[in-house]
mmCIF file of C-alpha atoms in Angstrom:
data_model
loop_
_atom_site.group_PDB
_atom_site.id
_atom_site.type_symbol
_atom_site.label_atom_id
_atom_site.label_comp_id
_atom_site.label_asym_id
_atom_site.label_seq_id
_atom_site.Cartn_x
_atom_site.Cartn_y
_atom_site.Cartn_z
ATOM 1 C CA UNK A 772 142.055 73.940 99.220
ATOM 2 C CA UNK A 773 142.804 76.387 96.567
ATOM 3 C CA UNK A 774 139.342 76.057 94.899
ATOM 4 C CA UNK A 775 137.950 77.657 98.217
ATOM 5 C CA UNK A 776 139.711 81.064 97.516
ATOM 6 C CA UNK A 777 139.191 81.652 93.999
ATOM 7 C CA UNK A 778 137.698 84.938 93.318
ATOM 8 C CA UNK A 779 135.751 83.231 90.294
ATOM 9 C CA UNK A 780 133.065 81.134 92.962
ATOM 10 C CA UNK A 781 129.415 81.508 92.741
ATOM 11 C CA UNK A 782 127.596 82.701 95.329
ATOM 12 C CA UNK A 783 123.753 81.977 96.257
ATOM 13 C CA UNK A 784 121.959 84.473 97.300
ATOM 14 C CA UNK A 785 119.111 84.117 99.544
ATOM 15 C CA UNK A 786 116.981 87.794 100.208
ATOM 16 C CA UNK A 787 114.245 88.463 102.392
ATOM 17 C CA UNK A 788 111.811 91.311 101.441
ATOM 18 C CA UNK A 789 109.837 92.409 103.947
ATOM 19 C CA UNK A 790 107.005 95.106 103.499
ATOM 20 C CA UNK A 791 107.824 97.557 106.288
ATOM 21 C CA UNK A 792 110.474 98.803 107.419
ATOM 22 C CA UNK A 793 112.515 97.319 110.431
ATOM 23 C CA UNK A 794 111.983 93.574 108.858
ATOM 24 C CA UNK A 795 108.316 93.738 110.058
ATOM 25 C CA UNK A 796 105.573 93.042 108.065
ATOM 26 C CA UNK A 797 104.926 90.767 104.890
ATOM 27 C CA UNK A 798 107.575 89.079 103.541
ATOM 28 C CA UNK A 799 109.220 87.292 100.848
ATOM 29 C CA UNK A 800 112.412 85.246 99.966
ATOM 30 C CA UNK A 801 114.055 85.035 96.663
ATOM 31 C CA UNK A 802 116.732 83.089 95.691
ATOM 32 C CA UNK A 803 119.380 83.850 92.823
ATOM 33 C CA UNK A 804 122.020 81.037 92.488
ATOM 34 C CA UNK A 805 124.237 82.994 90.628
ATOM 35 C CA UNK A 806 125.218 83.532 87.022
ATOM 36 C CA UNK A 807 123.211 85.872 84.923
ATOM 37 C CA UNK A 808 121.736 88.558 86.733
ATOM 38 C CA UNK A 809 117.556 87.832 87.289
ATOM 39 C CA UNK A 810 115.533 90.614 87.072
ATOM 40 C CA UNK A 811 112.287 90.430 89.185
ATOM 41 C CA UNK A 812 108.776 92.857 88.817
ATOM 42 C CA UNK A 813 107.809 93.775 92.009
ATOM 43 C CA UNK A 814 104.337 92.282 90.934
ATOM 44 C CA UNK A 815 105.915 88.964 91.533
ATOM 45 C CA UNK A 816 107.033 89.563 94.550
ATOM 46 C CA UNK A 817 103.091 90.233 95.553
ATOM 47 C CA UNK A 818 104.459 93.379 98.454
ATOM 48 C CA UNK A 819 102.868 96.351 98.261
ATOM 49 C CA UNK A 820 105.826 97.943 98.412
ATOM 50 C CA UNK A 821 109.500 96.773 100.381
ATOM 51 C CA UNK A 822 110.530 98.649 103.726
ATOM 52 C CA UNK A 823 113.453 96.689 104.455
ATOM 53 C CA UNK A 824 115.631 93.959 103.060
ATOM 54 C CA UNK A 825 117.787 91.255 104.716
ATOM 55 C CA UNK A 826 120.554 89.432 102.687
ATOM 56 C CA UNK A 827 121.993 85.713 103.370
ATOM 57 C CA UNK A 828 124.913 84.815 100.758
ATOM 58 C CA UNK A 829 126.283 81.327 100.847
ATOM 59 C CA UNK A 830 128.889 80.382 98.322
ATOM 60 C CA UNK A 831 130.145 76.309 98.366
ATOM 61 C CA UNK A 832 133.392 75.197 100.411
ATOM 62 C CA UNK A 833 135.052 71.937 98.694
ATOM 63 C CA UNK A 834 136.099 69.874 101.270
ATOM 64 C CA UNK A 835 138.919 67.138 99.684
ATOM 65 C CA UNK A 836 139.031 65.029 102.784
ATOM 66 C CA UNK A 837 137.610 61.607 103.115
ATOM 67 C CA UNK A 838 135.807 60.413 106.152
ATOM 68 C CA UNK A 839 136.017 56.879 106.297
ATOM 69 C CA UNK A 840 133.612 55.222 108.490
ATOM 70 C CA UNK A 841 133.804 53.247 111.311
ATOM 71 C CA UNK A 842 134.480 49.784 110.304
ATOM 72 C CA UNK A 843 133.326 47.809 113.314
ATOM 73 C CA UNK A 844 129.720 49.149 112.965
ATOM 74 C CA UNK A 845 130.388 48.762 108.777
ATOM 75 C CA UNK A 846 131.396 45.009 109.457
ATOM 76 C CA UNK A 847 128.286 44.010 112.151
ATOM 77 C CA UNK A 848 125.733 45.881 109.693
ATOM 78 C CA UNK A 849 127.299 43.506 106.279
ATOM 79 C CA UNK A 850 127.788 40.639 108.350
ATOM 80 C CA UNK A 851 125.132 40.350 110.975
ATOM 81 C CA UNK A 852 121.817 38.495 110.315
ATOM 82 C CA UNK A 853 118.840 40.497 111.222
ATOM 83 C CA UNK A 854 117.194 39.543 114.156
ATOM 84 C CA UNK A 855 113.303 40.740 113.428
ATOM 85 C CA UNK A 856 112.288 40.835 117.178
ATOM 86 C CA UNK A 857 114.989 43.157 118.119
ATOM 87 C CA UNK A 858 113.869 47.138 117.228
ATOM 88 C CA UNK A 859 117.374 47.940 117.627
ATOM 89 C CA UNK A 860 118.833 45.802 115.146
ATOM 90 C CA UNK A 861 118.558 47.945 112.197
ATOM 91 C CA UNK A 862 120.522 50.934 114.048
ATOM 92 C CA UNK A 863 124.044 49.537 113.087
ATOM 93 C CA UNK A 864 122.754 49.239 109.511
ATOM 94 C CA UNK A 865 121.485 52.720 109.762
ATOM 95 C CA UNK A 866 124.787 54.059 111.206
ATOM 96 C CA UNK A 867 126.977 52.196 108.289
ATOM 97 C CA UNK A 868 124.576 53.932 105.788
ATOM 98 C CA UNK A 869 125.039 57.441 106.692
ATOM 99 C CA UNK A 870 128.979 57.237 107.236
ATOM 100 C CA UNK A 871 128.892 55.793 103.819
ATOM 101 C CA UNK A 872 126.966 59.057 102.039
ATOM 102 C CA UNK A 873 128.892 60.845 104.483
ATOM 103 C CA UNK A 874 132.003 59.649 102.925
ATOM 104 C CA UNK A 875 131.235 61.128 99.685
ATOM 105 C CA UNK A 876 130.439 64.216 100.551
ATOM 106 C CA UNK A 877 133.212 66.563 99.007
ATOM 107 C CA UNK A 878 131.362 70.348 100.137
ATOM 108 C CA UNK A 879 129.002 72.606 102.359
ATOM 109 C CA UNK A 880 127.783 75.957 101.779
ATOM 110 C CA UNK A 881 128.704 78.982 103.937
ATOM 111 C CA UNK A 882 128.139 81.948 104.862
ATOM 112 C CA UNK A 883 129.935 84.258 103.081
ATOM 113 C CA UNK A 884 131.667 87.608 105.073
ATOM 114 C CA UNK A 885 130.262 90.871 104.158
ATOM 115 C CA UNK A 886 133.355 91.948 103.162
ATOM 116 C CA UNK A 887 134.125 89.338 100.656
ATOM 117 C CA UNK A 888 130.371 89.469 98.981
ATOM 118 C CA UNK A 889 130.355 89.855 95.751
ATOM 119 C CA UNK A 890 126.482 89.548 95.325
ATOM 120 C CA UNK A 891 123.693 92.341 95.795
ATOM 121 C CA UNK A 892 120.394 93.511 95.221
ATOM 122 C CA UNK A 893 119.637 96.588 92.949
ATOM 123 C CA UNK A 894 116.540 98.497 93.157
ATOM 124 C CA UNK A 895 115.072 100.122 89.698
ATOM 125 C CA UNK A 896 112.367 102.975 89.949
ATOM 126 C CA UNK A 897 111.822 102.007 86.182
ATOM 127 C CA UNK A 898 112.399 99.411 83.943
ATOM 128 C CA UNK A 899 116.101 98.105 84.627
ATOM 129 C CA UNK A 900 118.492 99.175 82.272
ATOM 130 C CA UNK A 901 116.545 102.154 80.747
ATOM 131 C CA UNK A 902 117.303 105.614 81.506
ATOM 132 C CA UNK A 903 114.522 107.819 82.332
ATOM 133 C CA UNK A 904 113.598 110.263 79.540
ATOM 134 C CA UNK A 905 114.856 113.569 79.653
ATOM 135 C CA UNK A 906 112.326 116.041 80.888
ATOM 136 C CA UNK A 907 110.601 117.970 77.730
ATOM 137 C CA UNK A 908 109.910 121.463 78.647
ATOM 138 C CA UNK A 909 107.478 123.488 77.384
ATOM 139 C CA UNK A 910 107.332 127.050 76.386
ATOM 140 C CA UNK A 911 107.624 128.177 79.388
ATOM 141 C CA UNK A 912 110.825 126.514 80.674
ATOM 142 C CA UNK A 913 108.697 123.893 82.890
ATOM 143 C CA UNK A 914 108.457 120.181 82.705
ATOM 144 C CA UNK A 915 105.518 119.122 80.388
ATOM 145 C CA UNK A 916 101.953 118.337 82.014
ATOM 146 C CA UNK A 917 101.887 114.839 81.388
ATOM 147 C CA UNK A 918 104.598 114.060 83.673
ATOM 148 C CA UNK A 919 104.075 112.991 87.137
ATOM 149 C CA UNK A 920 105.854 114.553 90.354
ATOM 150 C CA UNK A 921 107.846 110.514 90.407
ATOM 151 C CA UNK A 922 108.705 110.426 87.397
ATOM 152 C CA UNK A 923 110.253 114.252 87.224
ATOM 153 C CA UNK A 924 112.423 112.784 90.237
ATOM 154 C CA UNK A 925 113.885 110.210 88.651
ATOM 155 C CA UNK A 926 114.740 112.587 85.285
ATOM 156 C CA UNK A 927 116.663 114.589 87.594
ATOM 157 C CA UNK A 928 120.436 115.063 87.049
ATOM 158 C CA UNK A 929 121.093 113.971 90.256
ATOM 159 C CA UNK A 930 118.710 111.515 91.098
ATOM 160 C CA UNK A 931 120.158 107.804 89.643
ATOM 161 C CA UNK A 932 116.808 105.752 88.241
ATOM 162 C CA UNK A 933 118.743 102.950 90.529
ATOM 163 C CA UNK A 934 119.823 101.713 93.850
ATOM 164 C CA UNK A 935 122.124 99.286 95.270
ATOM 165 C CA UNK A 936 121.728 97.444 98.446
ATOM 166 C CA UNK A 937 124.790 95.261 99.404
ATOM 167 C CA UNK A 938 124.168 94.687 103.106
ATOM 168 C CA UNK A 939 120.849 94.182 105.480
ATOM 169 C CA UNK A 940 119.188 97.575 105.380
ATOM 170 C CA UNK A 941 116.449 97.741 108.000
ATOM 171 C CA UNK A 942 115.042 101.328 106.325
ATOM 172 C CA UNK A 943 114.624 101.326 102.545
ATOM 173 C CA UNK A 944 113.430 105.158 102.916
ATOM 174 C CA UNK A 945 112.241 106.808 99.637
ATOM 175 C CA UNK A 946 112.752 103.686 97.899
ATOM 176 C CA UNK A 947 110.430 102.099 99.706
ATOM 177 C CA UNK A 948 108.010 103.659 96.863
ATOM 178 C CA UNK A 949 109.876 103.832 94.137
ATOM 179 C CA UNK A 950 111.145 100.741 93.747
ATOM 180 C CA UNK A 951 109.513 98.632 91.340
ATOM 181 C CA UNK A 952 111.906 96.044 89.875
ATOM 182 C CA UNK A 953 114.341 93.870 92.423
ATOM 183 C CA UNK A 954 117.852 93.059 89.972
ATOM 184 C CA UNK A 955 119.704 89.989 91.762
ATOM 185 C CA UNK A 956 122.990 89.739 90.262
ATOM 186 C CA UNK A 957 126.621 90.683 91.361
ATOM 187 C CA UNK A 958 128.025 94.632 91.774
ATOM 188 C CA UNK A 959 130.424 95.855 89.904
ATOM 189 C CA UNK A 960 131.930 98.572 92.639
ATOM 190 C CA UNK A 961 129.778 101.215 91.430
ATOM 191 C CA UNK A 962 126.780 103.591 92.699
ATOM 192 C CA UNK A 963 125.243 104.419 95.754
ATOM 193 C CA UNK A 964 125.478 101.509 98.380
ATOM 194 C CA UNK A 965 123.858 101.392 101.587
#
């Protein structure tokens, strides 16, 4: 039972998107079984834009014990001759078959406890990993004229290009917009979380 609590397990990560806030609206799931993080255009995701996301993790519980079937109905389905005019003949067999697979099942997924997740969505304004540029002034102290109102935002100091979400979050807020890449991977403790 050791193997359940090591902090090394994968988890899957199941997240709805939905394309209004309050989990209303369009929506799509996206799965990330762990591993490398998967970085996903919200182009793919084919929202206009995502109000509100809800997050299922499941990791895999190995279960050691074996469950060995019931031998009576074992013995009458290996032994008994089937009888083709009697529709419930075939049960027993049926029975025997699925304590059999049964028996060789070592696992299940669960859920996994907020508190214990290691797994979360970030949301990038830009392209992940890049840092917006820094904002070129002109003469006159101002940001240049090429630049757009969104994109001045996100060169601010205190404005991260980047947002975590590590729990459901009914109301994305300003992100709502800006968001246009979905990074499903696991958090490293850092950033804003909501």
């Amino acid at each position: 039972m050791l193997h359940n609590r090591r902090p090394d397990r994968r988890e899957r990560l199941h997240v709805t998107v939905f394309s209004e806030p309050g989990y209303m609206g369009r929506n799509q799931t996206l799965t990330w079984t762990g591993g490398e993080r998967e970085v996903v255009p919200l182009t793919r995701v084919q929202l206009p834009r995502i109000g509100s996301i809800r997050l299922e993790r499941l990791v895999y519980r190995f279960q050691p014990d074996v469950r060995i079937p019931n031998m009576y109905i074992l013995w009458h389905a290996l032994t008994e001759r089937p009888d083709r005019t009697d529709p419930e003949d075939g049960v027993a067999g049926f029975i025997a078959m699925h304590q059999l697979a049964g028996m060789f099942s070592v696992g299940l997924w669960e859920p996994v406890r907020e508190s214990k997740a290691r797994s979360r969505v970030r949301l990038w304004a830009g392209h992940p990993g890049r840092l917006p540029p820094a904002p070129e002034a002109d003469h006159s102290g101002g940001a240049a004229p090429g630049k757009t109102a969104a994109s001045r935002e996100a060169a601010d100091p205190g404005t991260q290009p980047w947002h975590d979400v590590l729990a459901d979050t009914p109301d994305l807020g300003s992100w709502s917009t800006r968001t246009r890449y979905l990074e499903l991977g696991y958090h490293d403790a850092s950033g804003p979380r909501s």
